[in-house]
Coordinates of C-alpha atoms and ligand atoms in Angstrom, one line a residue:
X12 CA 130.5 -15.6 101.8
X13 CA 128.1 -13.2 102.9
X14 CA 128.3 -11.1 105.4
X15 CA 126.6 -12.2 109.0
X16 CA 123.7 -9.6 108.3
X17 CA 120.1 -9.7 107.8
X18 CA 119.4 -9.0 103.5
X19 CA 118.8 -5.3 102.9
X20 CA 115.2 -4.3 104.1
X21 CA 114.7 -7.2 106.7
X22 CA 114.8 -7.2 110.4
X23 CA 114.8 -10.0 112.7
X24 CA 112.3 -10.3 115.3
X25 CA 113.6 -10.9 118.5
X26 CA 111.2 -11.6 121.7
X27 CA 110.4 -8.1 122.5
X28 CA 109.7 -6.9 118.9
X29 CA 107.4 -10.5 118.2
X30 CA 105.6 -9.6 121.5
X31 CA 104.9 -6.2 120.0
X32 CA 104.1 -8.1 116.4
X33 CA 102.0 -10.9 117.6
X34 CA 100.0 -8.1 120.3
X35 CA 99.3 -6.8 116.7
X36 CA 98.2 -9.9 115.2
X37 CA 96.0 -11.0 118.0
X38 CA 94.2 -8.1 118.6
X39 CA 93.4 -7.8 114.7
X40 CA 92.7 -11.5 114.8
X41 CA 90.2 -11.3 117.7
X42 CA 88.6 -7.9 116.3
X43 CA 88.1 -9.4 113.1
X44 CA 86.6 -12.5 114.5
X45 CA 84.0 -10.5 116.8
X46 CA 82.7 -9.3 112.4
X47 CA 82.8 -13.2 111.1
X48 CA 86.0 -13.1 109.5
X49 CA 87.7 -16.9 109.6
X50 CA 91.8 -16.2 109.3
X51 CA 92.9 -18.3 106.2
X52 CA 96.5 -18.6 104.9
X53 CA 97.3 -18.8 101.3
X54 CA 101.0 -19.4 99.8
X55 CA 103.8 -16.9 100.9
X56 CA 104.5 -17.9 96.5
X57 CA 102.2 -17.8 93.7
X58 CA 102.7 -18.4 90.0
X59 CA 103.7 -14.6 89.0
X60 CA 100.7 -14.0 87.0
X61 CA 98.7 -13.8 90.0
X62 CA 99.9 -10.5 90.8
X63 CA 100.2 -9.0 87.5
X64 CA 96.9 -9.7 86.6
X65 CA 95.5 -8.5 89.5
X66 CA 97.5 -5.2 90.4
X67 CA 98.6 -3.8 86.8
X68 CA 101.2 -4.6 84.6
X69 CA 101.7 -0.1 85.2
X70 CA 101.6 -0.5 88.8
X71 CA 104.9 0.9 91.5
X72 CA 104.7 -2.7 93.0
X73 CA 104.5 -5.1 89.6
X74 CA 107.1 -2.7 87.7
X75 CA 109.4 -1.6 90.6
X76 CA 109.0 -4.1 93.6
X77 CA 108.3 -7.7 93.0
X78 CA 110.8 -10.4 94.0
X79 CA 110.3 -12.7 90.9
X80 CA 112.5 -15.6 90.1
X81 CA 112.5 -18.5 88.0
X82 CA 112.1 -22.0 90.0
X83 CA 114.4 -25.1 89.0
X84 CA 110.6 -26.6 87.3
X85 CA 111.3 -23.4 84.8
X86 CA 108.2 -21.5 86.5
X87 CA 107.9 -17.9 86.8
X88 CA 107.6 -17.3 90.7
X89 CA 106.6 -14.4 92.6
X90 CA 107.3 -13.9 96.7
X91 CA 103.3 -12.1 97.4
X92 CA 103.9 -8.4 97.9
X93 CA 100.2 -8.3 99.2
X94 CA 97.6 -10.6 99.9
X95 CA 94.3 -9.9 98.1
X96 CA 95.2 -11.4 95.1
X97 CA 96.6 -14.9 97.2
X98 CA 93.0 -14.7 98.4
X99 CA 90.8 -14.3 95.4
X100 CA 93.6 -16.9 93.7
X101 CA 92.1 -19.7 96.9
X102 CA 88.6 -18.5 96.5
X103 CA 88.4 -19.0 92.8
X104 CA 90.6 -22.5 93.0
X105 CA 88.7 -23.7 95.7
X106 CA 85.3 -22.5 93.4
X107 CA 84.2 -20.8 96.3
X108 CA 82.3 -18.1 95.0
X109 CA 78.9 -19.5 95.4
X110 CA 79.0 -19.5 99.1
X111 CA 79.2 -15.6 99.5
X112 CA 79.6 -13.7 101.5
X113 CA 82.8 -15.1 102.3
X114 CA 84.9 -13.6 105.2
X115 CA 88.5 -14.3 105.3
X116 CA 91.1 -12.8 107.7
X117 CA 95.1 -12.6 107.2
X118 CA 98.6 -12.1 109.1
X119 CA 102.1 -12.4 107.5
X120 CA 104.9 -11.8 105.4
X121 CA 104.7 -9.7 102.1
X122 CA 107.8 -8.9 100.1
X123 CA 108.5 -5.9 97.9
X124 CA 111.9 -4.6 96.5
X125 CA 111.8 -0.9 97.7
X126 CA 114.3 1.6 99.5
X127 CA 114.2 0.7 103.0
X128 CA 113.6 2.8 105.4
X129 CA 111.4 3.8 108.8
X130 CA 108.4 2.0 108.4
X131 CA 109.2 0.5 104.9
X132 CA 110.9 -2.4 104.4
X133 CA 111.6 -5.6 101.7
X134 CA 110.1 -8.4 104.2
X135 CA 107.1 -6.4 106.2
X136 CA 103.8 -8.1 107.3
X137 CA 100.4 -7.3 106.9
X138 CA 97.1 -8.0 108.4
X139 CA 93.8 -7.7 106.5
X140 CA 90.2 -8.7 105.7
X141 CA 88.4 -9.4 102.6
X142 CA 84.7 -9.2 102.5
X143 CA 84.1 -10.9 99.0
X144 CA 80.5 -11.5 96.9
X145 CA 79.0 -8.3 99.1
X146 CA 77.6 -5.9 96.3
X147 CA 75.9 -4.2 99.3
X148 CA 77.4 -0.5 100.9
X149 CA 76.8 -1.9 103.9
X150 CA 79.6 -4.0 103.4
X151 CA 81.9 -1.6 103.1
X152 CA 80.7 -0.1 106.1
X153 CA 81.5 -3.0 108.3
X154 CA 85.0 -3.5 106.6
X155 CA 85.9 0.2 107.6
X156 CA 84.4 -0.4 111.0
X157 CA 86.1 -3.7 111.5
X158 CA 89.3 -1.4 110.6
X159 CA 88.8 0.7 113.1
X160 CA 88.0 -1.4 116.0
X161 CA 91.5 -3.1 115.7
X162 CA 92.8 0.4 115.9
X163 CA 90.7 0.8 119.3
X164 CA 92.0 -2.2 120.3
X165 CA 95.6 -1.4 119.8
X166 CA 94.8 2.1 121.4
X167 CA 96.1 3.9 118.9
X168 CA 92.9 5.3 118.0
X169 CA 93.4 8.8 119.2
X170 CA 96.8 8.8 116.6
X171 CA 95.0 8.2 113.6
X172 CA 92.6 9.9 111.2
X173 CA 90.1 8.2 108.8
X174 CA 90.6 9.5 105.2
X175 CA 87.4 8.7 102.9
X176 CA 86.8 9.3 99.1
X177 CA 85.1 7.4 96.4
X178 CA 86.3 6.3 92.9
X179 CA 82.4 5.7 92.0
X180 CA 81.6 3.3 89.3
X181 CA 82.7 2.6 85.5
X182 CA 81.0 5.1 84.2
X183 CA 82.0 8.2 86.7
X184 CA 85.4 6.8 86.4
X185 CA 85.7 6.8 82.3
X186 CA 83.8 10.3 82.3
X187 CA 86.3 11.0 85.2
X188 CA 89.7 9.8 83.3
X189 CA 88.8 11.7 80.0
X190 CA 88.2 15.5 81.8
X191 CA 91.6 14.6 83.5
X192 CA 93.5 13.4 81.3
X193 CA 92.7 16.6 78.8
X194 CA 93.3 18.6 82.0
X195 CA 96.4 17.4 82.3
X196 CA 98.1 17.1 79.0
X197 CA 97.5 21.1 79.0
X198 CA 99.9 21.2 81.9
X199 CA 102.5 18.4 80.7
X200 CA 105.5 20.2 80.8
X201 CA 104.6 20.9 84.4
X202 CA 104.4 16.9 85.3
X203 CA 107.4 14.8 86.4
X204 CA 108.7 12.5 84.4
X205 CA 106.8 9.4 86.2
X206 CA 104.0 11.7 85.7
X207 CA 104.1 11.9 82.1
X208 CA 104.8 8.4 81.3
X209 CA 101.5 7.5 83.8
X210 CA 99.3 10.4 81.9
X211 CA 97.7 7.5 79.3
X212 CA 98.1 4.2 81.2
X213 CA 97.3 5.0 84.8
X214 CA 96.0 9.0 85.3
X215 CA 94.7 8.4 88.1
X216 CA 97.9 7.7 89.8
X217 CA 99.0 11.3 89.6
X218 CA 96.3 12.2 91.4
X219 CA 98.1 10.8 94.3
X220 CA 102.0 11.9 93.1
X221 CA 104.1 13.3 95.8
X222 CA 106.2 15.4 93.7
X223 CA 106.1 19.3 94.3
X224 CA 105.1 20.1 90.7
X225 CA 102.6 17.7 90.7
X226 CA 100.9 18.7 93.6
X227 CA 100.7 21.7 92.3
X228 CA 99.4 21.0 89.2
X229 CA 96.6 18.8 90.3
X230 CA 95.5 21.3 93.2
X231 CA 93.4 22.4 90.4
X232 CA 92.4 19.5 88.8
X233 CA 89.1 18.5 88.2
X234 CA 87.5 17.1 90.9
X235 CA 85.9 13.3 90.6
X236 CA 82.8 14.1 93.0
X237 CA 81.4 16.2 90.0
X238 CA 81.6 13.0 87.7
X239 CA 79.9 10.9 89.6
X240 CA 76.9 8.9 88.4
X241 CA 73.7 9.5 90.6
X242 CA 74.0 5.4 91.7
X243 CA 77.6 6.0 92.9
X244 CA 76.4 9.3 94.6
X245 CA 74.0 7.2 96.2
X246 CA 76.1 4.6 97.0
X247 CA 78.8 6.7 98.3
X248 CA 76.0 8.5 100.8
X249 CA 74.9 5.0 101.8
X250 CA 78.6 4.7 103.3
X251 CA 79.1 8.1 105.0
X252 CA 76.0 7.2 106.5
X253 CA 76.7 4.3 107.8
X254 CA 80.1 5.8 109.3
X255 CA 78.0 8.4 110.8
X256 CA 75.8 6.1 112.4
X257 CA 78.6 4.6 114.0
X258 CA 79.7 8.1 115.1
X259 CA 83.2 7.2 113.2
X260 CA 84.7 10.1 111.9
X261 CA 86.4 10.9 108.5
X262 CA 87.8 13.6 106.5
X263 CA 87.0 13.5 102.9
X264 CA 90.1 13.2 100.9
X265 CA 89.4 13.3 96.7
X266 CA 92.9 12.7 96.1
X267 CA 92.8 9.3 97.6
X268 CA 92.9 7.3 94.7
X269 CA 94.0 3.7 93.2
X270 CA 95.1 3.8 89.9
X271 CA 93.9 0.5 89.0
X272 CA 90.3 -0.2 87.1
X273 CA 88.6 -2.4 88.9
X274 CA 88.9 -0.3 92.3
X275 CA 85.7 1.8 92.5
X276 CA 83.4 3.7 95.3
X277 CA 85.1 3.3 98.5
X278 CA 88.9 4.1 99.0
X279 CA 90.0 4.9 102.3
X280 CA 93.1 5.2 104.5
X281 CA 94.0 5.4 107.9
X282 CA 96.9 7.9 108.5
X283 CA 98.9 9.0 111.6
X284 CA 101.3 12.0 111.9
X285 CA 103.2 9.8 114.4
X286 CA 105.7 8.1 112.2
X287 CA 106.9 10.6 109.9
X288 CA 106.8 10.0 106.1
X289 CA 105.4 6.5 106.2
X290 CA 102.3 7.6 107.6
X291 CA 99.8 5.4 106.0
X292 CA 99.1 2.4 108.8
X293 CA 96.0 1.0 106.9
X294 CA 94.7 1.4 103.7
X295 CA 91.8 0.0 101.6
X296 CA 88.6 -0.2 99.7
X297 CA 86.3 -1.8 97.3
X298 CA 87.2 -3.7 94.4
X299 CA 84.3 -5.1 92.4
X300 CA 86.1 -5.8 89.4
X301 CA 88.9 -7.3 90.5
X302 CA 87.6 -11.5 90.6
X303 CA 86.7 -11.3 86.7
X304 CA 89.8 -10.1 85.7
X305 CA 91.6 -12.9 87.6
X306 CA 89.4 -15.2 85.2
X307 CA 86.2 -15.8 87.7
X308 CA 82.5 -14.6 87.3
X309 CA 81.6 -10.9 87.9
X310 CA 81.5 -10.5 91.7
X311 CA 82.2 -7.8 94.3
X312 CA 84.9 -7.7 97.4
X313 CA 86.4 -4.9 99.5
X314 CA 88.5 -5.5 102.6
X315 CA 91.5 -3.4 103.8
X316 CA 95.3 -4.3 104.5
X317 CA 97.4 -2.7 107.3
X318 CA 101.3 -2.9 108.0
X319 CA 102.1 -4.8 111.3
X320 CA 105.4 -2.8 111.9
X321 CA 104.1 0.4 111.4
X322 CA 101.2 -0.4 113.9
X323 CA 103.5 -2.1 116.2
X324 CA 105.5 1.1 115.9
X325 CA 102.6 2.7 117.2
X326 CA 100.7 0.6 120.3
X327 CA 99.9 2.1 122.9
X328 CA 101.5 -0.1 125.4
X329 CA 104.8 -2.2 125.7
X330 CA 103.3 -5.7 126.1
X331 CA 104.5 -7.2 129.4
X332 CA 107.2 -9.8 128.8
X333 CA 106.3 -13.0 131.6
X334 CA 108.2 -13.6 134.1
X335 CA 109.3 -17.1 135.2
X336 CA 109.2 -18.9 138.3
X337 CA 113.1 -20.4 139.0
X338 CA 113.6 -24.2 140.3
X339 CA 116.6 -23.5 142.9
X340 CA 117.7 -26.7 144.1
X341 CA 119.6 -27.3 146.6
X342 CA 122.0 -30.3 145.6
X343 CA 121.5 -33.1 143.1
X344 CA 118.4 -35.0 145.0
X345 CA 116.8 -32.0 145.1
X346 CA 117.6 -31.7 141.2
X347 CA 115.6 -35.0 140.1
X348 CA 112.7 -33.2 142.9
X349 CA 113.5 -29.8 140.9
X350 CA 112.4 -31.6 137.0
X351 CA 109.6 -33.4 138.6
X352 CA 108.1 -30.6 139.9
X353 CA 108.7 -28.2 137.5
X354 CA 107.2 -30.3 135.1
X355 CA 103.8 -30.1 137.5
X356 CA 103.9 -26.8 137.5
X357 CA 104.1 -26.0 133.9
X358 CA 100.7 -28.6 134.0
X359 CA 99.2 -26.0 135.7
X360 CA 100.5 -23.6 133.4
X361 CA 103.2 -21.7 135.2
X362 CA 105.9 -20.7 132.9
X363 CA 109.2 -21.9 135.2
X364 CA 112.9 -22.1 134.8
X365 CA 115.0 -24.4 135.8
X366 CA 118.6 -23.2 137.1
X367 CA 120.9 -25.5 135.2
X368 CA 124.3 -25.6 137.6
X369 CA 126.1 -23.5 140.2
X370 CA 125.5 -23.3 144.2
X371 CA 122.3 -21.2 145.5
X372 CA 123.6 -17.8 145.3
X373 CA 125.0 -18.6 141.7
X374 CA 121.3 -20.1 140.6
X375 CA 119.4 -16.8 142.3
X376 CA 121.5 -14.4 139.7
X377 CA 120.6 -16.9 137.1
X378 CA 116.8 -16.7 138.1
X379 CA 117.3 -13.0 138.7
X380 CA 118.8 -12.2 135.1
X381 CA 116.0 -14.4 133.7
X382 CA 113.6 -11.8 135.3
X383 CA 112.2 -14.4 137.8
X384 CA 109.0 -13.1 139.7
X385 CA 109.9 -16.0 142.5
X386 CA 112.5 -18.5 143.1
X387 CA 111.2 -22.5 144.6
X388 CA 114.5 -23.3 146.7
X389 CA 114.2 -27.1 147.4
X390 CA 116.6 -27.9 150.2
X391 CA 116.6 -31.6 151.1
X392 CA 115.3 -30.8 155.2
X393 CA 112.6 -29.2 153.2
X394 CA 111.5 -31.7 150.9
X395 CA 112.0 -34.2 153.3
X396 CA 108.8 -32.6 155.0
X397 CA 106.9 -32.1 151.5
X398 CA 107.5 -28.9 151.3
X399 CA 109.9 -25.8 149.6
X400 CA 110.8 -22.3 150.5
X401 CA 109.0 -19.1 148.1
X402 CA 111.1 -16.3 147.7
X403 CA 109.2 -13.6 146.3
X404 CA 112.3 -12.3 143.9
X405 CA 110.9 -8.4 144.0
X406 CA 110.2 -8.1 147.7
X407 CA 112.8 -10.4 148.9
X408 CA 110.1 -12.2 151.6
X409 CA 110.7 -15.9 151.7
X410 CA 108.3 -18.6 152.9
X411 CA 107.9 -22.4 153.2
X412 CA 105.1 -23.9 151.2
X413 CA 103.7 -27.4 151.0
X414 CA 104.5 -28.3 148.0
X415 CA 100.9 -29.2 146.8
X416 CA 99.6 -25.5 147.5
X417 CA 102.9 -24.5 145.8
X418 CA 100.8 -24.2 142.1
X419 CA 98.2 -21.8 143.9
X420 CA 100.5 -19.8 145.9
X421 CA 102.8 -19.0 142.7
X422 CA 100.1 -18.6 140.4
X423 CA 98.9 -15.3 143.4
X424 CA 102.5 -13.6 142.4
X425 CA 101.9 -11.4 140.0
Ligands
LIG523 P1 103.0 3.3 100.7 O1 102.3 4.5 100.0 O2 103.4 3.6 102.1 O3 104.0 2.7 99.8 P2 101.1 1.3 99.7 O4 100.0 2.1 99.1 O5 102.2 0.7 98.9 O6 101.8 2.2 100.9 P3 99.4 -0.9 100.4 O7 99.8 -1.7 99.3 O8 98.0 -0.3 100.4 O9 100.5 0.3 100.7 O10 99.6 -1.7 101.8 C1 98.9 -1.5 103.0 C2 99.7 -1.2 104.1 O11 100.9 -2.0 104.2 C3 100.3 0.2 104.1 O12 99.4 1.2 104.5 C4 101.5 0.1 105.1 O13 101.0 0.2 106.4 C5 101.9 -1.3 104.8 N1 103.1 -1.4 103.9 C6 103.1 -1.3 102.6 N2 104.4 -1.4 102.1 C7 105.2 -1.6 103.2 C8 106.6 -1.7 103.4 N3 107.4 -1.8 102.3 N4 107.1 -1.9 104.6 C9 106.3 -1.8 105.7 N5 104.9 -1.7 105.6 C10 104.4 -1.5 104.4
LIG524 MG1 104.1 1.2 98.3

């Protein structure tokens, strides 16, 4: 039998790490919402070709990390280890595409077989956007802004750093790839071995190696900015305008790549030196070609995706856990009294507790280990005159309250 432990690279989420998760989550949900993007869901599984169409048959995730498996109907599964391709998958089932721009919103699970560690794990959740049939740099703009108004709203703003660089379009790209790839078989002996099997399928990639040798090697590389077509220039200075308009600041970064082909102009990152090597919280850009190689009509999308522990990792503050109100009665009249009004109470949306058994001092530990803000002690001389005794659990002042101002008067401990 398996041992009592979660699988390798999973973690459960117990209520003060789901309070940190969901802060995440709602936050991103209500930011993204304020730019028009409607949250949508798509299937945690999707037939496997859905993902190796869309990220690479050469790709670190399709070769190395996806959890694949046959199902008993003999299909060829695969548990999403992102969620862009789930997306243009519903958009393009649900013929959608006419209707653009579409704005679609995300939170959950994504599955990857990698070496766990801080910040990286097998079953880790993302949130994201996707802005799709938006040709326009403007779009981009927003999708970066959106980005970073989550951040704000999680207050980890001042821990992370906008990284900005452009892959430009099809032609910069080939003309790009060619001065590369000659640059770089004159230093092959010089590449890792990863390296060298990438040089013809996916150069790109090395661009963004973090082997020592590499690095070295493509310090010197040629740099894609000097390959870029005038109407990627163009549409690259349309973007850093718009981020300076905003007054959002970035550091150009020309090794931020994606090795894929239909990524182009905008790639961009946000990074934070607060969580060691997995410092990457958000990361994204524009992927025009991306819909016609999953089978639909030439369109455009960009949209980001950001990993929910590593920003939970990061928040600014410890979200509050609530505090109940205990139900202390008093003997077993008073417990039929204790359900009926507890019951009125949570209709007025007071989270209470009820103390299941034990006398009064008994039932006040209870209510003080559940972190109780007050205790209602219903004694039956009280009830008898319609009303109960507040003790205010911090202070230790008690009161007697008619019980129909008891809702108000709880609801003003805070
Ligand atoms: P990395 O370089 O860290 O492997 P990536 O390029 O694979 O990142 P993306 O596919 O762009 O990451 O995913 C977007 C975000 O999702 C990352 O920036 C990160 O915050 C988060 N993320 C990716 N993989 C994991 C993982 N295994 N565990 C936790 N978070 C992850
Ligand atoms: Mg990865």
């Amino acid at each position: 039998m398996a041992k009592l432990q979660p699988a390798r690279g999973t973690h459960d989420l117990m209520p003060a790490d789901m309070r940190r998760h969901r802060a995440v989550g709602d936050a991103a949900r209500r930011v993204a919402g304020l730019y028009g993007f409607d949250e949508v869901a798509t299937p945690i599984f999707e037939f496997s070709d859905v993902f190796r169409r869309t990220l690479g048959d050469t790709s670190d995730i399709v070769t190395k990390e996806m959890y694949t498996f046959v199902d008993k109907g003999g299909e060829e599964i695969t548990l999403r280890p992102e969620n862009t391709a789930g997306v243009v998958r519903a958009v393009l089932s649900g013929g959608l595409l006419q209707q653009g721009p579409l704005k679609y919103f995300y939170f959950g699970p994504m599955f990857r077989y990698e070496r766990p560690q801080k910040g990286r794990q097998r079953q880790f959740h993302q949130i994201g956007i996707e802005l799709i049939a938006v040709p326009e740099p403007l779009g981009d703009v927003e999708v970066i802004a959106c980005g970073w108004a989550v951040l704000r709203a999680l207050g980890c703003a001042d821990k992370v750093a906008l990284e900005l660089n452009t892959l430009g379009d099809g032609e910069s790209r080939a003309a790009y790839r060619e001065a590369l790839v000659s640059y770089l078989r004159g230093h092959l002996s010089a590449l890792s071995a990863d390296s060298q099997a990438r040089l013809e399928r996916n150069p790109l990639r090395i661009l963004d190696s973090k082997d020592e040798g590499d690095r070295r090697v493509v310090a010197d590389a040629p740099r894609f900015d000097e390959f870029l077509t005038p109407a990627a220039r163009e549409f690259f200075a349309r973007v850093r305008g718009g981020l300076d308009a905003l007054g959002l600041p970035y550091r150009l970064n020309p090794r931020l790549v994606r090795g894929l082909d239909y990524y182009c102009h905008t790639a961009f990152e946000f990074t934070t030196e607060a969580l060691g090597a997995q410092g990457t919280v958000m990361g994204g850009g524009r992927y025009d070609g991306l819909i016609a190689e999953m089978g639909g009509p030439a369109s455009h999308g960009v949209g980001w995706a950001a990993g929910v522990e590593r920003l939970a990792m990061l928040l600014a503050a410890e979200p509050p856990a609530p505090r109940p109100v205990a139900m202390v009665p008093m003997g077993e009249k008073a417990e039929a009294a204790a359900l009926a009004l507890a019951d009125r109470l949570r209709g007025e949306g007071l989270r209470v507790e009820l103390g299941y058994r034990g006398n009064l001092k008994r039932r006040l530990e209870v209510a003080n280990r559940r972190n109780a803000r007050a205790a209602v002690i219903l004694g039956e001389d009280e009830l008898a005159r319609g009303a109960a005794a507040v003790k205010d659990l911090d202070t230790g002042g008690q009161s007697e309250v008619a019980l129909d101002q008891l809702g108000a008067r709880l609801a003003q401990l805070r």
